[in-house]
Tab-separated table of C-alpha atoms and ligand atoms in Angstrom:
chain	number	residue	atom	x	y	z
U	1	UNK	CA	116.647	123.582	88.657
U	2	UNK	CA	113.411	122.701	90.425
U	3	UNK	CA	113.236	119.738	92.765
U	4	UNK	CA	110.999	116.732	92.218
U	5	UNK	CA	108.521	116.713	95.102
U	6	UNK	CA	107.675	113.237	96.294
U	7	UNK	CA	105.066	112.977	98.992
U	8	UNK	CA	102.173	110.811	100.031
U	9	UNK	CA	99.933	112.876	97.772
U	10	UNK	CA	101.948	112.097	94.638
U	11	UNK	CA	104.929	113.141	92.575
U	12	UNK	CA	105.157	116.726	91.380
U	13	UNK	CA	107.688	118.767	89.423
U	14	UNK	CA	108.271	121.234	86.622
U	15	UNK	CA	107.769	119.319	83.403
U	16	UNK	CA	110.962	118.862	81.433
U	17	UNK	CA	113.100	119.777	84.457
U	18	UNK	CA	112.516	117.752	87.601
U	19	UNK	CA	109.602	115.812	86.118
U	20	UNK	CA	110.697	114.250	82.837
U	21	UNK	CA	108.884	111.675	80.685
U	22	UNK	CA	111.507	109.093	81.807
U	23	UNK	CA	110.762	109.714	85.489
U	24	UNK	CA	107.008	109.621	84.845
U	25	UNK	CA	107.356	106.330	82.984
U	26	UNK	CA	109.369	104.828	85.850
U	27	UNK	CA	106.813	105.878	88.482
U	28	UNK	CA	103.982	104.559	86.326
U	29	UNK	CA	105.727	101.152	85.911
U	30	UNK	CA	106.195	100.881	89.653
U	31	UNK	CA	102.597	101.846	90.251
U	32	UNK	CA	101.515	99.165	87.766
U	33	UNK	CA	103.479	96.570	89.733
U	34	UNK	CA	102.095	97.940	93.004
U	35	UNK	CA	98.616	97.367	91.520
U	36	UNK	CA	99.421	93.749	90.608
U	37	UNK	CA	99.704	94.479	86.873
U	38	UNK	CA	95.936	95.097	86.725
U	39	UNK	CA	93.904	97.564	84.711
U	40	UNK	CA	94.725	101.247	85.396
U	41	UNK	CA	92.505	104.222	84.523
U	42	UNK	CA	94.340	107.403	83.538
U	43	UNK	CA	92.976	110.918	83.109
U	44	UNK	CA	94.695	114.257	82.804
U	45	UNK	CA	93.966	117.935	83.177
U	46	UNK	CA	94.486	120.361	80.297
U	47	UNK	CA	98.180	121.191	80.826
U	48	UNK	CA	100.192	121.403	77.596
U	49	UNK	CA	102.570	118.759	78.956
U	50	UNK	CA	99.583	116.426	79.472
U	51	UNK	CA	99.803	114.463	76.168
U	52	UNK	CA	103.516	113.779	76.657
U	53	UNK	CA	102.986	112.857	80.309
U	54	UNK	CA	100.169	110.535	79.277
U	55	UNK	CA	102.352	108.773	76.688
U	56	UNK	CA	105.087	108.224	79.289
U	57	UNK	CA	102.646	107.013	81.945
U	58	UNK	CA	100.837	104.737	79.514
U	59	UNK	CA	104.141	103.269	78.201
U	60	UNK	CA	105.299	102.625	81.768
U	61	UNK	CA	102.060	100.917	82.733
U	62	UNK	CA	101.814	98.802	79.571
U	63	UNK	CA	105.449	97.710	79.938
U	64	UNK	CA	104.582	95.915	83.178
U	65	UNK	CA	101.482	94.318	81.680
U	66	UNK	CA	98.814	96.775	82.821
U	67	UNK	CA	95.898	97.470	80.503
U	68	UNK	CA	95.398	101.237	80.346
U	69	UNK	CA	92.078	103.037	80.016
U	70	UNK	CA	92.517	106.586	78.730
U	71	UNK	CA	89.839	109.043	79.875
U	72	UNK	CA	91.449	111.981	78.041
U	73	UNK	CA	91.046	115.425	79.620
U	74	UNK	CA	88.822	115.055	82.682
U	75	UNK	CA	88.540	116.397	86.207
U	76	UNK	CA	90.338	114.578	89.026
U	77	UNK	CA	87.016	113.613	90.673
U	78	UNK	CA	85.986	112.084	87.321
U	79	UNK	CA	89.103	109.863	87.390
U	80	UNK	CA	88.385	108.828	90.976
U	81	UNK	CA	84.771	107.983	90.214
U	82	UNK	CA	85.720	106.040	87.059
U	83	UNK	CA	88.124	103.893	89.098
U	84	UNK	CA	85.554	103.295	91.846
U	85	UNK	CA	82.867	102.214	89.396
U	86	UNK	CA	85.059	99.873	87.356
U	87	UNK	CA	87.059	96.713	87.900
U	88	UNK	CA	90.323	98.680	87.545
U	89	UNK	CA	93.043	98.043	90.110
U	90	UNK	CA	94.016	101.697	90.316
U	91	UNK	CA	94.185	105.049	88.601
U	92	UNK	CA	96.468	107.955	87.890
U	93	UNK	CA	95.355	111.558	87.582
U	94	UNK	CA	97.953	113.550	85.660
U	95	UNK	CA	97.551	117.016	87.123
U	96	UNK	CA	99.453	119.563	89.167
U	97	UNK	CA	96.110	120.798	90.511
U	98	UNK	CA	96.250	124.525	91.388
U	99	UNK	CA	99.988	124.881	90.652
U	100	UNK	CA	101.221	127.025	87.729
U	101	UNK	CA	101.050	125.757	84.137
U	102	UNK	CA	104.675	124.615	83.883
U	103	UNK	CA	104.154	122.099	86.683
U	104	UNK	CA	102.721	118.647	86.300
U	105	UNK	CA	102.234	115.709	88.640
U	106	UNK	CA	100.839	112.245	89.107
U	107	UNK	CA	98.260	111.545	91.798
U	108	UNK	CA	97.828	107.854	92.506
U	109	UNK	CA	94.405	106.316	93.058
U	110	UNK	CA	93.658	103.002	94.771
U	111	UNK	CA	91.035	100.591	93.472
U	112	UNK	CA	88.286	101.935	95.737
U	113	UNK	CA	88.430	105.280	93.903
U	114	UNK	CA	90.155	107.231	96.662
U	115	UNK	CA	93.743	108.487	96.759
U	116	UNK	CA	96.301	106.168	98.283
U	117	UNK	CA	96.093	106.317	102.047
U	118	UNK	CA	99.372	107.765	103.494
U	119	UNK	CA	100.546	104.322	104.652
U	120	UNK	CA	99.871	102.792	101.209
U	121	UNK	CA	101.531	105.756	99.509
U	122	UNK	CA	104.614	105.315	101.681
U	123	UNK	CA	104.729	101.624	100.798
U	124	UNK	CA	104.520	102.550	97.132
U	125	UNK	CA	107.244	105.228	97.464
U	126	UNK	CA	109.486	102.735	99.298
U	127	UNK	CA	109.019	100.246	96.457
U	128	UNK	CA	110.561	102.705	93.997
U	129	UNK	CA	114.091	101.637	94.861
U	130	UNK	CA	113.430	98.102	93.722
U	131	UNK	CA	114.552	97.385	90.172
U	132	UNK	CA	111.975	96.284	87.672
U	133	UNK	CA	113.127	92.977	86.234
U	134	UNK	CA	112.037	91.348	83.017
U	135	UNK	CA	110.135	88.799	85.048
U	136	UNK	CA	107.704	91.467	86.232
U	137	UNK	CA	105.477	90.899	83.254
U	138	UNK	CA	105.247	88.484	80.395
U	139	UNK	CA	102.830	90.570	78.367
U	140	UNK	CA	102.401	94.139	77.210
U	141	UNK	CA	99.193	95.841	78.273
U	142	UNK	CA	96.568	97.187	75.881
U	143	UNK	CA	95.381	100.783	75.590
U	144	UNK	CA	91.674	101.616	75.255
U	145	UNK	CA	89.693	104.852	75.427
U	146	UNK	CA	86.714	105.695	77.600
U	147	UNK	CA	84.975	108.862	76.452
U	148	UNK	CA	81.924	108.458	78.709
U	149	UNK	CA	83.466	109.077	82.159
U	150	UNK	CA	82.375	112.724	82.331
U	151	UNK	CA	78.803	111.800	81.317
U	152	UNK	CA	78.634	109.184	84.053
U	153	UNK	CA	80.004	111.689	86.577
U	154	UNK	CA	77.367	114.293	85.664
U	155	UNK	CA	74.621	111.657	85.840
U	156	UNK	CA	75.737	110.598	89.310
U	157	UNK	CA	75.600	114.217	90.530
U	158	UNK	CA	72.108	114.678	89.073
U	159	UNK	CA	71.037	111.567	90.981
U	160	UNK	CA	71.898	112.889	94.467
U	161	UNK	CA	68.773	111.751	96.300
U	162	UNK	CA	68.019	114.949	98.230
U	163	UNK	CA	68.687	117.298	95.317
U	164	UNK	CA	65.439	118.641	93.858
U	165	UNK	CA	66.588	118.964	90.241
U	166	UNK	CA	63.238	120.259	88.989
U	167	UNK	CA	63.215	122.976	91.626
U	168	UNK	CA	66.730	124.066	90.604
U	169	UNK	CA	65.725	124.030	86.933
U	170	UNK	CA	62.627	126.104	87.651
U	171	UNK	CA	64.820	128.912	89.043
U	172	UNK	CA	66.692	129.325	85.733
U	173	UNK	CA	69.743	130.649	87.601
U	174	UNK	CA	72.131	132.800	85.600
U	175	UNK	CA	75.604	131.457	86.408
U	176	UNK	CA	79.085	132.556	85.372
U	177	UNK	CA	81.617	129.724	85.426
U	178	UNK	CA	85.383	130.309	85.275
U	179	UNK	CA	87.247	127.079	84.473
U	180	UNK	CA	90.627	128.862	84.052
U	181	UNK	CA	91.156	126.828	80.813
U	182	UNK	CA	91.589	123.735	82.956
U	183	UNK	CA	89.662	120.464	82.714
U	184	UNK	CA	86.541	122.122	84.167
U	185	UNK	CA	85.418	123.539	80.816
U	186	UNK	CA	84.471	120.013	79.742
U	187	UNK	CA	82.217	119.264	82.705
U	188	UNK	CA	81.015	122.330	84.628
U	189	UNK	CA	79.122	124.223	81.862
U	190	UNK	CA	77.361	121.008	80.821
U	191	UNK	CA	76.329	120.156	84.354
U	192	UNK	CA	75.061	123.699	84.904
U	193	UNK	CA	73.004	123.591	81.689
U	194	UNK	CA	71.579	120.242	82.788
U	195	UNK	CA	70.504	122.073	85.943
U	196	UNK	CA	68.569	124.547	83.805
U	197	UNK	CA	71.002	127.425	84.301
U	198	UNK	CA	71.727	130.162	81.830
U	199	UNK	CA	75.497	129.713	81.644
U	200	UNK	CA	78.076	132.383	80.883
U	201	UNK	CA	81.407	130.679	80.297
U	202	UNK	CA	84.800	132.178	81.087
U	203	UNK	CA	87.996	130.359	80.126
U	204	UNK	CA	86.248	127.132	79.160
U	205	UNK	CA	88.750	126.050	76.487
U	206	UNK	CA	90.886	123.251	77.969
U	207	UNK	CA	94.097	124.633	76.477
U	208	UNK	CA	96.185	124.481	79.638
U	209	UNK	CA	97.117	128.099	79.033
U	210	UNK	CA	95.669	129.380	82.259
U	211	UNK	CA	93.825	132.660	81.915
U	212	UNK	CA	94.954	133.751	85.391
U	213	UNK	CA	96.869	132.324	88.340
U	214	UNK	CA	95.014	129.029	88.632
U	215	UNK	CA	94.521	128.768	92.389
U	216	UNK	CA	90.900	129.870	92.992
U	217	UNK	CA	91.752	132.453	95.653
U	218	UNK	CA	89.904	135.781	95.847
U	219	UNK	CA	92.853	137.733	94.450
U	220	UNK	CA	92.853	135.598	91.259
U	221	UNK	CA	89.148	135.908	90.487
U	222	UNK	CA	88.777	139.559	89.419
U	223	UNK	CA	87.566	138.603	85.927
U	224	UNK	CA	84.852	136.393	87.423
U	225	UNK	CA	83.774	139.097	89.879
U	226	UNK	CA	83.412	141.592	87.048
U	227	UNK	CA	81.544	139.164	84.797
U	228	UNK	CA	79.035	138.293	87.533
U	229	UNK	CA	78.323	141.996	88.073
U	230	UNK	CA	78.127	142.853	84.343
U	231	UNK	CA	75.829	139.923	83.522
U	232	UNK	CA	73.764	140.428	86.698
U	233	UNK	CA	74.256	136.734	87.419
U	234	UNK	CA	72.875	134.950	90.476
U	235	UNK	CA	76.249	133.407	91.257
U	236	UNK	CA	79.768	132.852	89.896
U	237	UNK	CA	81.766	129.652	90.291
U	238	UNK	CA	85.512	129.144	89.848
U	239	UNK	CA	87.440	125.898	89.914
U	240	UNK	CA	91.115	124.964	89.890
U	241	UNK	CA	92.530	123.182	86.793
U	242	UNK	CA	91.622	119.663	87.990
U	243	UNK	CA	88.230	120.725	89.360
U	244	UNK	CA	88.295	119.561	92.962
U	245	UNK	CA	88.279	123.051	94.515
U	246	UNK	CA	85.288	125.378	94.256
U	247	UNK	CA	85.168	129.115	94.914
U	248	UNK	CA	82.045	131.263	94.847
U	249	UNK	CA	81.335	134.853	93.802
U	250	UNK	CA	78.048	136.266	95.107
U	251	UNK	CA	75.405	138.103	93.043
U	252	UNK	CA	77.061	141.439	93.881
U	253	UNK	CA	80.261	140.327	92.164
U	254	UNK	CA	82.134	139.692	95.397
U	255	UNK	CA	84.208	136.616	96.249
U	256	UNK	CA	82.929	135.033	99.420
U	257	UNK	CA	86.061	132.925	99.958
U	258	UNK	CA	86.704	129.215	99.482
U	259	UNK	CA	85.978	128.348	103.137
U	260	UNK	CA	82.342	129.290	102.585
U	261	UNK	CA	81.907	126.707	99.810
U	262	UNK	CA	82.177	123.813	102.253
U	263	UNK	CA	80.213	125.576	105.016
U	264	UNK	CA	77.264	126.290	102.696
U	265	UNK	CA	77.286	122.676	101.493
U	266	UNK	CA	77.296	121.521	105.134
U	267	UNK	CA	74.227	123.617	105.904
U	268	UNK	CA	72.345	122.340	102.873
U	269	UNK	CA	73.178	118.672	103.329
U	270	UNK	CA	72.525	118.674	107.082
U	271	UNK	CA	69.093	120.156	106.427
U	272	UNK	CA	68.424	116.965	104.413
U	273	UNK	CA	70.417	114.209	106.109
U	274	UNK	CA	71.422	114.062	109.755
U	275	UNK	CA	74.972	112.985	110.558
U	276	UNK	CA	78.341	114.189	111.791
U	277	UNK	CA	80.569	116.501	109.742
U	278	UNK	CA	84.172	115.572	108.970
U	279	UNK	CA	86.775	118.182	108.114
U	280	UNK	CA	90.498	118.720	108.621
U	281	UNK	CA	92.190	120.476	111.539
U	282	UNK	CA	92.914	123.611	109.494
U	283	UNK	CA	89.370	124.271	108.283
U	284	UNK	CA	87.078	126.887	109.806
U	285	UNK	CA	85.549	126.486	113.256
U	286	UNK	CA	82.288	127.710	111.717
U	287	UNK	CA	81.701	123.988	111.072
U	288	UNK	CA	81.278	123.537	114.839
U	289	UNK	CA	78.625	126.289	114.891
U	290	UNK	CA	76.787	124.636	111.993
U	291	UNK	CA	77.030	121.208	113.623
U	292	UNK	CA	75.572	122.649	116.830
U	293	UNK	CA	72.653	124.137	114.905
U	294	UNK	CA	71.795	120.648	113.587
U	295	UNK	CA	72.628	118.755	116.793
U	296	UNK	CA	75.566	116.832	115.305
U	297	UNK	CA	79.315	116.716	115.888
U	298	UNK	CA	82.445	117.662	113.938
U	299	UNK	CA	85.274	115.174	113.522
U	300	UNK	CA	88.656	116.730	112.741
U	301	UNK	CA	91.294	114.803	110.808
U	302	UNK	CA	94.803	115.384	109.577
U	303	UNK	CA	95.046	117.694	106.559
U	304	UNK	CA	94.645	115.881	103.220
U	305	UNK	CA	91.395	114.863	101.600
U	306	UNK	CA	92.143	111.153	101.917
U	307	UNK	CA	92.116	111.489	105.723
U	308	UNK	CA	88.780	113.293	105.612
U	309	UNK	CA	87.252	110.865	103.090
U	310	UNK	CA	88.364	107.810	105.035
U	311	UNK	CA	86.883	109.122	108.298
U	312	UNK	CA	83.629	110.031	106.535
U	313	UNK	CA	83.317	106.508	105.207
U	314	UNK	CA	84.079	105.055	108.625
U	315	UNK	CA	81.356	107.006	110.447
U	316	UNK	CA	78.927	107.253	107.532
U	317	UNK	CA	79.094	111.052	107.496
U	318	UNK	CA	76.756	112.817	105.039
U	319	UNK	CA	79.051	115.818	104.419
U	320	UNK	CA	82.642	116.845	104.829
U	321	UNK	CA	85.652	118.208	103.082
U	322	UNK	CA	88.405	120.745	103.330
U	323	UNK	CA	88.249	124.508	103.769
U	324	UNK	CA	90.030	125.153	100.475
U	325	UNK	CA	86.764	124.754	98.562
U	326	UNK	CA	86.928	120.956	98.747
U	327	UNK	CA	83.412	119.604	99.161
U	328	UNK	CA	82.890	115.867	99.671
U	329	UNK	CA	79.395	114.545	99.011
U	330	UNK	CA	79.333	110.782	99.747
U	331	UNK	CA	76.296	110.197	97.542
U	332	UNK	CA	78.683	110.879	94.646
U	333	UNK	CA	81.894	109.602	96.259
U	334	UNK	CA	84.253	110.183	99.173
U	335	UNK	CA	86.518	112.693	97.436
U	336	UNK	CA	86.516	116.424	96.797
U	337	UNK	CA	84.307	117.254	93.857
U	338	UNK	CA	83.702	120.828	92.640
U	339	UNK	CA	80.935	119.993	90.118
U	340	UNK	CA	79.025	118.155	92.865
U	341	UNK	CA	79.604	121.227	95.039
U	342	UNK	CA	78.017	123.501	92.407
U	343	UNK	CA	74.895	121.330	92.286
U	344	UNK	CA	74.621	121.380	96.092
U	345	UNK	CA	75.030	125.169	96.336
U	346	UNK	CA	72.403	125.719	93.616
U	347	UNK	CA	70.161	123.239	95.432
U	348	UNK	CA	70.523	125.298	98.609
U	349	UNK	CA	69.771	128.566	96.767
U	350	UNK	CA	66.721	127.045	95.059
U	351	UNK	CA	65.361	125.676	98.292
U	352	UNK	CA	65.957	128.785	100.384
U	353	UNK	CA	64.886	131.110	97.587
U	354	UNK	CA	67.320	133.759	98.771
U	355	UNK	CA	70.438	135.210	97.121
U	356	UNK	CA	73.777	133.550	97.808
U	357	UNK	CA	75.086	136.663	99.629
U	358	UNK	CA	72.294	136.307	102.206
U	359	UNK	CA	72.991	132.602	102.682
U	360	UNK	CA	76.697	133.393	103.105
U	361	UNK	CA	75.862	136.119	105.678
U	362	UNK	CA	74.208	133.530	107.901
U	363	UNK	CA	77.464	131.626	108.367
U	364	UNK	CA	79.292	132.760	111.532
U	365	UNK	CA	82.234	135.005	110.673
U	366	UNK	CA	85.778	133.987	111.508
U	367	UNK	CA	89.014	135.262	110.052
U	368	UNK	CA	92.128	133.431	108.937
U	369	UNK	CA	95.757	134.484	109.022
U	370	UNK	CA	98.290	132.261	107.289
U	371	UNK	CA	102.055	132.432	107.144
U	372	UNK	CA	105.057	130.147	107.063
U	373	UNK	CA	108.382	129.875	108.845
U	374	UNK	CA	111.400	128.889	106.757
U	375	UNK	CA	113.626	126.617	108.784
U	376	UNK	CA	116.840	124.710	108.034
U	377	UNK	CA	115.731	121.099	107.367
U	378	UNK	CA	117.882	119.703	110.194
U	379	UNK	CA	116.218	121.835	112.888
U	380	UNK	CA	112.630	121.464	111.659
U	381	UNK	CA	111.776	118.951	114.375
U	382	UNK	CA	113.516	121.018	117.059
U	383	UNK	CA	111.307	123.993	116.218
U	384	UNK	CA	108.202	121.832	116.588
U	385	UNK	CA	109.468	120.597	119.993
U	386	UNK	CA	110.106	124.207	120.995
U	387	UNK	CA	106.549	125.075	119.984
U	388	UNK	CA	105.212	122.289	122.153
U	389	UNK	CA	107.189	123.636	125.099
U	390	UNK	CA	106.016	127.226	124.526
U	391	UNK	CA	102.359	126.219	124.357
U	392	UNK	CA	102.602	123.591	127.115
U	393	UNK	CA	99.879	125.123	129.294
U	394	UNK	CA	97.325	125.316	126.464
U	395	UNK	CA	94.658	122.957	125.193
U	396	UNK	CA	96.597	121.096	122.519
U	397	UNK	CA	95.755	118.663	119.717
U	398	UNK	CA	98.684	116.692	118.293
U	399	UNK	CA	96.842	114.744	115.593
U	400	UNK	CA	98.666	116.637	112.848
U	401	UNK	CA	101.523	118.894	113.912
U	402	UNK	CA	100.447	121.067	116.819
U	403	UNK	CA	97.066	122.731	117.158
U	404	UNK	CA	96.498	125.144	120.006
U	405	UNK	CA	92.831	125.549	120.856
U	406	UNK	CA	91.801	128.763	122.571
U	407	UNK	CA	88.553	130.590	123.229
U	408	UNK	CA	87.240	131.639	119.790
U	409	UNK	CA	90.656	131.071	118.216
U	410	UNK	CA	93.073	128.345	117.213
U	411	UNK	CA	96.666	128.215	116.001
U	412	UNK	CA	97.811	125.288	113.860
U	413	UNK	CA	101.499	124.568	113.211
U	414	UNK	CA	102.362	121.945	110.597
U	415	UNK	CA	105.526	120.845	108.878
U	416	UNK	CA	105.141	120.912	105.101
U	417	UNK	CA	105.357	117.498	103.452
U	418	UNK	CA	107.520	118.769	100.613
U	419	UNK	CA	109.547	121.804	101.786
U	420	UNK	CA	111.552	122.809	104.902
U	421	UNK	CA	108.868	125.111	106.209
U	422	UNK	CA	106.388	125.195	109.055
U	423	UNK	CA	102.972	126.435	108.083
U	424	UNK	CA	101.190	128.650	110.592
U	425	UNK	CA	97.401	128.871	110.357
U	426	UNK	CA	95.329	130.973	112.707
U	427	UNK	CA	91.600	131.528	112.904
U	428	UNK	CA	89.763	133.809	115.305
U	429	UNK	CA	86.716	136.034	115.565
U	430	UNK	CA	88.549	139.183	114.410
U	431	UNK	CA	90.970	139.800	111.533
U	432	UNK	CA	93.322	141.855	113.732
U	433	UNK	CA	93.413	139.182	116.418
U	434	UNK	CA	94.272	136.504	113.833
U	435	UNK	CA	97.106	138.597	112.346
U	436	UNK	CA	98.419	139.369	115.801
U	437	UNK	CA	98.334	135.726	116.953
U	438	UNK	CA	100.079	134.662	113.759
U	439	UNK	CA	102.829	137.259	114.160
U	440	UNK	CA	103.277	136.505	117.887
U	441	UNK	CA	103.564	132.773	117.204
U	442	UNK	CA	106.232	133.276	114.549
U	443	UNK	CA	108.162	135.673	116.810
U	444	UNK	CA	108.176	133.101	119.589
U	445	UNK	CA	109.495	130.358	117.323
U	446	UNK	CA	112.258	132.038	115.325
T	1	MG	MG1	92.963	120.451	92.563
């Protein structure tokens, strides 16, 4: 039996096992109360459990007096934008993101169109123990549909002030898009056609029957690599099922890795708007090289897009995001948005008039190694204390777990929010060095 994962980023489980319609309804009711019984916007990805999840969520919300606006199958960034641009008090995106098809989840959105900030999320989670009494609402909410959210999202992307749409259109890029049968099939091909691209669609049917492992990692994108080569396309894009992560395949049919998506967007945006970059502590140090090139700084936050988005808003940053293909373009909104990312990358290609492989080559090369240490839950904190002792003489950042900063390398140790494991991330200027540092670190700690 799988466990229901409750964390500040939402509630996730295997549908029908740990995540049942009853549980979803209960969480939705509590969220409705948390949002003062106001209007709630709900969208879902294409998972087969989506309609049943939606019914449970909608019933829960309406039972506490919330009016519900149903967006149908949409990307997570579309839900976030719809909440931001409306008078809704909150939103729920029903999606287990990059997780396998049998999973589903609820991600909770606050009225400003960003995910709940960790402190708010904790407050909401703590409220779950309170019983819902009959006095919580004297009316039942109404359900309405909004079928225009995706159109508004596309329009907002096409209105990014520094994007030369006509220039992109004039290039008539040939693009292969792999939406893995997630929600992306309903937005990405349309956006790309609006940008004048000749679009070759892979897995565009939003059936929820994922054509391959849905996380857009290199190893899962063989079909896209082949299609780009066969069709002699200029670029290939892949997204996860809820369309907030973007991976790129170059014109030679080779994945360039999700980290590059954000770095390329940084280069393009900084060439247009000056301002500091914001990214999380586990994203590539190539951001520092790019920042240096443009005479700006990099601000590092805790992992989690809400932390990045909040900091960006605070300092009025023009670009930021997370290394897992999560590009944040504030002209659209302060959350990760893969369709916006596609427009930015095509804008960069159009402007530079060079193939994507060449643009990727110009980004300084660093190499990641990632692993995890399984630890008994009761000694998790002790292991982190031990790590602090071991690395006592080093330059250390304790914003989020423990980050050891060396010369051309870093090691980041973080407790998982949902499992008894410590994640170990390493980046350095050589693949061997990264593997070695990762192995050494684990050996020292276990
Ligand atoms: Mg996602």
